[in-house]
């Protein structure tokens, strides 16, 4: 049978089944690298390399030692790398023993989309805001290109990206949570709401710059999670006002603000698809995935979602994960729980590896309710 006849029979077979050729799923993308921008939700060692290293028991569940991650193990970005069959990302700021052949991570704990005016770390904020992360990426791309040309015939070249692969890479974003959390402390809700369009516009500007100036084409964008469900919100609150918490103990007003932010972000992503005609931009509803996990905690046999695995938080005495402190004249260690896989919150602010994996499993496969367009991350280079 000729090749032409074979295609004809295939076409007729699909037509009988009611499957049109143009609706067949595209082939998986061959992403050679991942370039990530974000905060502590996806930081794989940036803030730890720049300032004080993260200490034990962080990292114990997978790396068996601190790995620069604010978790007991892997983050969602690590599960993205696994899904795409790529190595875990090295932090851009970690200059020792790094391999950038398959991407780099510019995220740092405490990062915001917008630059903050207050003293660094007054609110736990990183100096590496999103615009600085984009500048770092541009420097990275330029300098690794020059270096590769110098060492391309040596073993050192195996640790460097290829210039032609930047356009084929996946660009991931997980940032915005700290813009809201700082806003909750510094601003009235109406002021924060008024600031949201500018915050989102700055994120859109970063994507546009990567597209227009650096050749990026595939973007995977997480929205912000249910901030009101972070246990830290209730650490210093003895009597929450009646009606301020939802059925799971989350601060309703903060979650409502996060939902507003995410709605505006999704609208901006839709607009970007028109403005950047060659880009494949996927919006990922991490909020829904995380809140879904929290709401299902009891049925899944997990601990109370507002209960913290690592640290000592009893009767408004707080010793953070990995630290020691005095309680009633006795030294107490803020150590980890016995089984971290039973908890959603690792340290009151960040998620456990088990929770991160659950969220990854419910977003990376392209659930129609959590990913727009509804495609798995393995196909995120295709426009819809």
Short mmCIF file of C-alpha atoms in Angstrom, two decimals:
data_model
loop_
_atom_site.label_atom_id
_atom_site.label_comp_id
_atom_site.label_asym_id
_atom_site.label_seq_id
_atom_site.Cartn_x
_atom_site.Cartn_y
_atom_site.Cartn_z
CA UNK A 1 0.00 0.00 0.00
CA UNK A 2 1.34 3.43 -0.91
CA UNK A 3 1.92 6.08 1.76
CA UNK A 4 -0.79 8.25 0.16
CA UNK A 5 -3.32 5.42 0.32
CA UNK A 6 -2.36 4.77 3.93
CA UNK A 7 -3.12 8.38 4.89
CA UNK A 8 -6.42 8.17 2.99
CA UNK A 9 -7.51 5.05 4.89
CA UNK A 10 -6.49 6.69 8.20
CA UNK A 11 -8.50 9.81 7.31
CA UNK A 12 -11.59 7.74 6.42
CA UNK A 13 -11.23 5.64 9.58
CA UNK A 14 -11.08 8.75 11.78
CA UNK A 15 -13.97 10.33 9.93
CA UNK A 16 -16.15 7.25 10.58
CA UNK A 17 -15.27 7.53 14.27
CA UNK A 18 -16.23 11.19 14.24
CA UNK A 19 -12.68 12.36 14.94
CA UNK A 20 -11.53 15.16 12.69
CA UNK A 21 -7.76 15.26 12.01
CA UNK A 22 -7.46 18.85 13.26
CA UNK A 23 -8.79 17.81 16.70
CA UNK A 24 -6.19 15.11 17.26
CA UNK A 25 -3.91 15.88 20.23
CA UNK A 26 -0.60 17.41 19.14
CA UNK A 27 2.64 15.62 19.84
CA UNK A 28 4.37 16.22 23.18
CA UNK A 29 6.73 19.17 23.34
CA UNK A 30 10.44 18.57 23.59
CA UNK A 31 11.36 21.27 26.08
CA UNK A 32 15.16 21.40 26.34
CA UNK A 33 15.08 23.64 29.42
CA UNK A 34 12.95 25.39 32.05
CA UNK A 35 13.46 28.99 33.17
CA UNK A 36 11.53 29.78 36.32
CA UNK A 37 10.61 33.10 37.95
CA UNK A 38 8.96 33.33 41.34
CA UNK A 39 9.09 33.40 45.13
CA UNK A 40 9.62 30.80 47.86
CA UNK A 41 6.94 28.57 46.36
CA UNK A 42 9.42 27.73 43.59
CA UNK A 43 12.82 28.84 44.97
CA UNK A 44 15.30 25.95 44.72
CA UNK A 45 18.16 27.70 46.48
CA UNK A 46 18.33 31.34 45.44
CA UNK A 47 17.61 33.13 48.70
CA UNK A 48 19.59 30.50 50.61
CA UNK A 49 22.64 31.18 48.43
CA UNK A 50 22.28 34.96 48.66
CA UNK A 51 21.78 35.20 52.43
CA UNK A 52 21.60 32.75 55.35
CA UNK A 53 21.39 29.12 54.22
CA UNK A 54 18.21 27.25 55.02
CA UNK A 55 18.86 24.85 57.90
CA UNK A 56 17.62 21.39 58.91
CA UNK A 57 15.04 19.88 59.07
CA UNK A 58 14.19 21.50 55.72
CA UNK A 59 14.72 19.01 52.90
CA UNK A 60 14.62 15.94 55.13
CA UNK A 61 11.86 14.04 53.30
CA UNK A 62 13.60 13.79 49.94
CA UNK A 63 17.04 15.38 49.79
CA UNK A 64 17.86 14.27 53.35
CA UNK A 65 19.47 17.64 53.97
CA UNK A 66 18.60 21.31 53.33
CA UNK A 67 18.37 21.95 49.59
CA UNK A 68 17.56 25.65 49.55
CA UNK A 69 13.85 24.86 49.39
CA UNK A 70 11.25 26.05 51.91
CA UNK A 71 9.77 22.60 52.34
CA UNK A 72 10.57 19.18 53.69
CA UNK A 73 11.26 18.08 50.12
CA UNK A 74 10.33 18.86 46.54
CA UNK A 75 8.37 21.85 45.28
CA UNK A 76 5.90 22.05 42.40
CA UNK A 77 8.71 23.27 40.12
CA UNK A 78 10.61 20.05 40.92
CA UNK A 79 7.61 17.98 39.89
CA UNK A 80 7.42 20.03 36.68
CA UNK A 81 11.03 19.09 35.95
CA UNK A 82 10.27 15.44 36.64
CA UNK A 83 7.21 15.53 34.39
CA UNK A 84 9.29 16.97 31.54
CA UNK A 85 12.11 14.51 32.24
CA UNK A 86 14.57 17.30 32.99
CA UNK A 87 16.97 17.74 35.94
CA UNK A 88 15.94 19.81 38.94
CA UNK A 89 16.68 23.48 38.39
CA UNK A 90 19.81 25.07 39.81
CA UNK A 91 19.30 28.48 41.37
CA UNK A 92 20.84 31.31 39.34
CA UNK A 93 22.36 32.78 42.51
CA UNK A 94 23.97 29.49 43.53
CA UNK A 95 27.36 29.71 41.84
CA UNK A 96 28.89 26.53 43.30
CA UNK A 97 28.45 23.20 41.58
CA UNK A 98 25.71 24.40 39.26
CA UNK A 99 24.68 22.95 35.93
CA UNK A 100 22.59 25.20 33.66
CA UNK A 101 22.41 22.92 30.64
CA UNK A 102 18.67 22.44 31.03
CA UNK A 103 17.60 25.73 32.58
CA UNK A 104 17.96 27.97 35.59
CA UNK A 105 15.81 29.19 38.47
CA UNK A 106 15.60 32.92 39.16
CA UNK A 107 13.00 32.62 41.93
CA UNK A 108 13.93 33.72 45.44
CA UNK A 109 12.01 33.44 48.69
CA UNK A 110 10.18 36.66 49.51
CA UNK A 111 10.13 37.96 45.93
CA UNK A 112 7.35 40.19 44.72
CA UNK A 113 6.19 41.25 41.28
CA UNK A 114 6.57 44.93 42.17
CA UNK A 115 9.57 46.51 43.83
CA UNK A 116 8.97 47.26 47.50
CA UNK A 117 10.02 50.58 49.05
CA UNK A 118 10.50 49.39 52.62
CA UNK A 119 13.79 48.19 54.08
CA UNK A 120 14.78 44.80 52.73
CA UNK A 121 13.22 41.96 54.76
CA UNK A 122 11.10 44.32 56.88
CA UNK A 123 8.25 42.16 55.66
CA UNK A 124 10.39 39.19 54.68
CA UNK A 125 10.76 40.61 51.18
CA UNK A 126 13.57 39.70 48.79
CA UNK A 127 15.47 42.40 46.89
CA UNK A 128 15.05 40.28 43.76
CA UNK A 129 11.67 41.44 42.49
CA UNK A 130 10.39 40.14 39.17
CA UNK A 131 11.96 42.90 37.09
CA UNK A 132 15.35 42.06 38.65
CA UNK A 133 14.83 38.38 37.91
CA UNK A 134 14.21 39.26 34.26
CA UNK A 135 17.42 41.32 34.19
CA UNK A 136 19.27 38.38 35.72
CA UNK A 137 17.87 36.11 33.01
CA UNK A 138 19.03 38.50 30.31
CA UNK A 139 22.52 38.57 31.80
CA UNK A 140 22.46 34.80 32.11
CA UNK A 141 21.50 34.36 28.48
CA UNK A 142 24.16 36.78 27.23
CA UNK A 143 27.00 35.55 29.41
CA UNK A 144 26.37 31.84 28.96
CA UNK A 145 26.27 32.44 25.20
CA UNK A 146 29.67 34.12 25.28
CA UNK A 147 31.09 31.46 27.57
CA UNK A 148 29.77 28.61 25.45
CA UNK A 149 31.53 30.01 22.39
CA UNK A 150 34.77 29.97 24.38
CA UNK A 151 34.47 26.42 25.74
CA UNK A 152 32.22 24.64 23.23
CA UNK A 153 34.80 21.98 22.47
CA UNK A 154 35.52 21.20 26.11
CA UNK A 155 33.68 19.28 28.87
CA UNK A 156 32.68 22.59 30.50
CA UNK A 157 30.26 23.19 27.64
CA UNK A 158 28.02 20.41 28.94
CA UNK A 159 26.95 22.65 31.83
CA UNK A 160 25.83 25.51 29.60
CA UNK A 161 22.62 26.11 27.60
CA UNK A 162 22.59 26.33 23.80
CA UNK A 163 21.63 29.66 22.27
CA UNK A 164 19.10 28.10 19.90
CA UNK A 165 17.25 26.39 22.75
CA UNK A 166 16.04 29.50 24.58
CA UNK A 167 13.16 29.84 22.12
CA UNK A 168 12.19 26.21 22.72
CA UNK A 169 12.32 26.37 26.53
CA UNK A 170 9.39 26.51 28.95
CA UNK A 171 9.12 29.74 30.96
CA UNK A 172 7.31 29.24 34.27
CA UNK A 173 5.96 31.84 36.71
CA UNK A 174 4.82 31.41 40.30
CA UNK A 175 4.79 34.86 41.88
CA UNK A 176 2.33 37.38 43.32
CA UNK A 177 1.53 35.90 46.72
CA UNK A 178 3.94 38.24 48.50
CA UNK A 179 2.50 41.30 46.75
CA UNK A 180 -0.81 40.48 48.37
CA UNK A 181 0.58 39.45 51.76
CA UNK A 182 2.57 42.69 52.04
CA UNK A 183 -0.50 44.60 50.89
CA UNK A 184 -2.57 43.04 53.68
CA UNK A 185 -0.11 44.47 56.21
CA UNK A 186 0.45 47.90 54.68
CA UNK A 187 -2.77 48.83 52.90
CA UNK A 188 -6.53 48.88 53.23
CA UNK A 189 -8.34 46.38 51.05
CA UNK A 190 -9.65 49.11 48.75
CA UNK A 191 -6.09 50.42 48.28
CA UNK A 192 -4.77 46.96 47.51
CA UNK A 193 -7.62 46.34 45.09
CA UNK A 194 -6.75 49.59 43.29
CA UNK A 195 -3.11 48.51 43.04
CA UNK A 196 -3.86 45.11 41.50
CA UNK A 197 -4.01 46.21 37.83
CA UNK A 198 -0.52 47.70 38.09
CA UNK A 199 0.85 44.57 39.77
CA UNK A 200 -0.61 42.34 37.08
CA UNK A 201 0.56 44.68 34.34
CA UNK A 202 4.13 44.35 35.60
CA UNK A 203 3.86 40.58 35.36
CA UNK A 204 2.50 40.93 31.83
CA UNK A 205 5.38 43.27 30.96
CA UNK A 206 7.88 40.64 32.07
CA UNK A 207 6.25 38.04 29.80
CA UNK A 208 6.19 40.50 26.91
CA UNK A 209 9.89 41.23 27.38
CA UNK A 210 10.79 37.55 27.35
CA UNK A 211 8.71 37.10 24.20
CA UNK A 212 9.78 40.18 22.24
CA UNK A 213 13.39 40.55 23.33
CA UNK A 214 14.50 37.07 24.33
CA UNK A 215 12.55 34.77 22.02
CA UNK A 216 10.45 33.00 24.67
CA UNK A 217 7.37 31.30 23.27
CA UNK A 218 5.99 28.86 25.86
CA UNK A 219 4.72 30.22 29.19
CA UNK A 220 3.21 28.33 32.14
CA UNK A 221 1.71 30.79 34.66
CA UNK A 222 0.50 29.88 38.13
CA UNK A 223 -2.05 32.09 39.80
CA UNK A 224 -1.70 32.85 43.50
CA UNK A 225 -2.85 30.38 46.14
CA UNK A 226 -5.39 30.71 48.98
CA UNK A 227 -3.32 33.01 51.18
CA UNK A 228 -6.05 33.06 53.80
CA UNK A 229 -5.46 29.35 54.43
CA UNK A 230 -1.85 29.75 55.57
CA UNK A 231 -1.72 28.81 59.26
CA UNK A 232 0.57 31.76 59.99
CA UNK A 233 -2.47 34.01 59.61
CA UNK A 234 -3.82 32.78 62.94
CA UNK A 235 -0.57 32.52 64.90
CA UNK A 236 -1.13 35.85 66.60
CA UNK A 237 -4.93 36.02 66.55
CA UNK A 238 -6.64 34.83 69.72
CA UNK A 239 -10.24 35.66 68.81
CA UNK A 240 -10.99 36.03 65.09
CA UNK A 241 -14.03 38.24 64.47
CA UNK A 242 -17.26 36.26 63.98
CA UNK A 243 -17.77 35.32 60.34
CA UNK A 244 -14.15 36.14 59.36
CA UNK A 245 -13.18 32.50 58.84
CA UNK A 246 -14.61 29.96 56.41
CA UNK A 247 -15.56 26.38 57.26
CA UNK A 248 -11.92 25.26 57.04
CA UNK A 249 -10.55 28.06 59.23
CA UNK A 250 -9.22 30.18 56.35
CA UNK A 251 -9.42 33.99 56.45
CA UNK A 252 -12.25 34.71 54.02
CA UNK A 253 -11.34 38.30 53.16
CA UNK A 254 -7.79 37.36 52.18
CA UNK A 255 -8.96 34.49 50.00
CA UNK A 256 -11.56 36.72 48.36
CA UNK A 257 -8.80 39.20 47.51
CA UNK A 258 -6.68 36.39 46.07
CA UNK A 259 -9.62 35.31 43.90
CA UNK A 260 -10.01 38.88 42.62
CA UNK A 261 -6.31 38.99 41.81
CA UNK A 262 -6.53 35.69 39.96
CA UNK A 263 -9.56 36.79 37.96
CA UNK A 264 -7.71 39.89 36.77
CA UNK A 265 -4.62 37.81 36.04
CA UNK A 266 -6.58 35.37 33.89
CA UNK A 267 -8.16 38.24 31.95
CA UNK A 268 -4.68 39.66 31.34
CA UNK A 269 -3.39 36.30 30.15
CA UNK A 270 -6.23 36.09 27.62
CA UNK A 271 -5.28 39.54 26.37
CA UNK A 272 -1.62 38.54 26.13
CA UNK A 273 -2.52 35.68 23.82
CA UNK A 274 -3.79 38.25 21.33
CA UNK A 275 -0.84 40.59 21.81
CA UNK A 276 1.75 37.81 21.47
CA UNK A 277 0.49 35.80 18.48
CA UNK A 278 3.26 33.18 18.47
CA UNK A 279 3.14 32.52 22.22
CA UNK A 280 1.58 29.51 23.92
CA UNK A 281 0.43 30.84 27.29
CA UNK A 282 -1.14 28.51 29.84
CA UNK A 283 -2.94 29.80 32.93
CA UNK A 284 -2.84 27.37 35.85
CA UNK A 285 -5.39 27.59 38.65
CA UNK A 286 -3.14 26.66 41.56
CA UNK A 287 -5.60 28.38 43.91
CA UNK A 288 -8.32 25.86 43.05
CA UNK A 289 -5.92 22.94 43.40
CA UNK A 290 -4.59 24.05 46.79
CA UNK A 291 -8.01 24.97 48.17
CA UNK A 292 -9.35 21.67 46.84
CA UNK A 293 -6.68 19.82 48.81
CA UNK A 294 -7.48 21.80 51.95
CA UNK A 295 -11.20 21.13 51.61
CA UNK A 296 -10.54 17.40 51.10
CA UNK A 297 -8.01 17.03 53.91
CA UNK A 298 -10.36 15.18 56.24
CA UNK A 299 -11.66 12.78 53.57
CA UNK A 300 -8.07 12.10 52.47
CA UNK A 301 -7.12 11.18 56.03
CA UNK A 302 -4.77 14.16 56.42
CA UNK A 303 -4.15 16.32 59.45
CA UNK A 304 -6.09 19.52 60.01
CA UNK A 305 -4.95 21.79 57.12
CA UNK A 306 -4.26 24.60 59.60
CA UNK A 307 -2.05 22.39 61.74
CA UNK A 308 1.67 22.94 61.15
CA UNK A 309 4.10 20.05 60.74
CA UNK A 310 7.37 21.77 61.66
CA UNK A 311 7.78 24.24 64.50
CA UNK A 312 6.37 24.77 67.98
CA UNK A 313 3.13 26.74 68.05
CA UNK A 314 1.31 26.23 71.34
CA UNK A 315 -0.74 28.76 73.31
CA UNK A 316 0.64 31.61 71.20
CA UNK A 317 4.23 30.59 71.90
CA UNK A 318 5.93 30.39 68.51
CA UNK A 319 9.24 28.78 67.65
CA UNK A 320 9.77 28.53 63.93
CA UNK A 321 10.77 25.36 62.12
CA UNK A 322 14.37 24.39 62.85
CA UNK A 323 14.85 26.98 65.60
CA UNK A 324 15.21 26.73 69.37
CA UNK A 325 13.56 28.97 71.96
CA UNK A 326 12.56 29.23 75.58
CA UNK A 327 9.05 28.33 76.72
CA UNK A 328 8.32 28.53 80.45
CA UNK A 329 12.07 28.59 81.15
CA UNK A 330 12.57 25.40 79.15
CA UNK A 331 14.42 25.22 75.85
CA UNK A 332 12.15 23.94 73.08
CA UNK A 333 13.12 22.85 69.56
CA UNK A 334 10.77 23.63 66.71
CA UNK A 335 11.19 20.25 65.09
CA UNK A 336 9.19 18.36 62.45
CA UNK A 337 6.17 16.14 62.88
CA UNK A 338 6.59 12.38 62.79
CA UNK A 339 4.98 11.83 59.38
CA UNK A 340 5.27 14.83 57.08
CA UNK A 341 3.19 13.11 54.38
CA UNK A 342 0.09 13.56 56.56
CA UNK A 343 0.36 17.35 56.63
CA UNK A 344 -0.42 20.10 54.14
CA UNK A 345 1.45 22.91 55.88
CA UNK A 346 5.15 22.39 56.49
CA UNK A 347 6.09 25.48 58.52
CA UNK A 348 2.97 27.64 58.63
CA UNK A 349 3.78 29.44 55.37
CA UNK A 350 4.98 26.78 52.95
CA UNK A 351 3.55 23.45 51.83
CA UNK A 352 4.92 19.98 52.45
CA UNK A 353 6.32 17.88 49.64
CA UNK A 354 3.22 15.68 49.82
CA UNK A 355 0.95 18.70 49.34
CA UNK A 356 3.10 20.03 46.51
CA UNK A 357 2.90 16.68 44.76
CA UNK A 358 -0.89 16.59 45.12
CA UNK A 359 -1.18 20.03 43.55
CA UNK A 360 1.24 19.08 40.78
CA UNK A 361 -0.66 15.88 40.02
CA UNK A 362 -3.90 17.87 39.72
CA UNK A 363 -2.54 20.55 37.40
CA UNK A 364 0.17 19.02 35.21
CA UNK A 365 -2.16 16.60 33.45
CA UNK A 366 -4.31 19.37 32.00
CA UNK A 367 -7.51 19.17 34.02
CA UNK A 368 -10.18 21.15 32.17
CA UNK A 369 -11.13 22.99 35.35
CA UNK A 370 -7.62 23.93 36.49
CA UNK A 371 -5.66 24.65 33.30
CA UNK A 372 -6.53 27.07 30.51
CA UNK A 373 -6.21 25.91 27.79
CA UNK A 374 -6.93 22.38 29.08
CA UNK A 375 -3.65 20.76 28.05
CA UNK A 376 -1.02 18.86 30.03
CA UNK A 377 2.27 20.59 30.71
CA UNK A 378 3.94 18.17 28.30
CA UNK A 379 2.00 19.91 25.49
CA UNK A 380 2.34 23.49 26.70
CA UNK A 381 4.26 24.62 23.60
CA UNK A 382 1.13 24.34 21.45
CA UNK A 383 -1.19 27.31 20.91
CA UNK A 384 -4.94 26.76 21.24
#
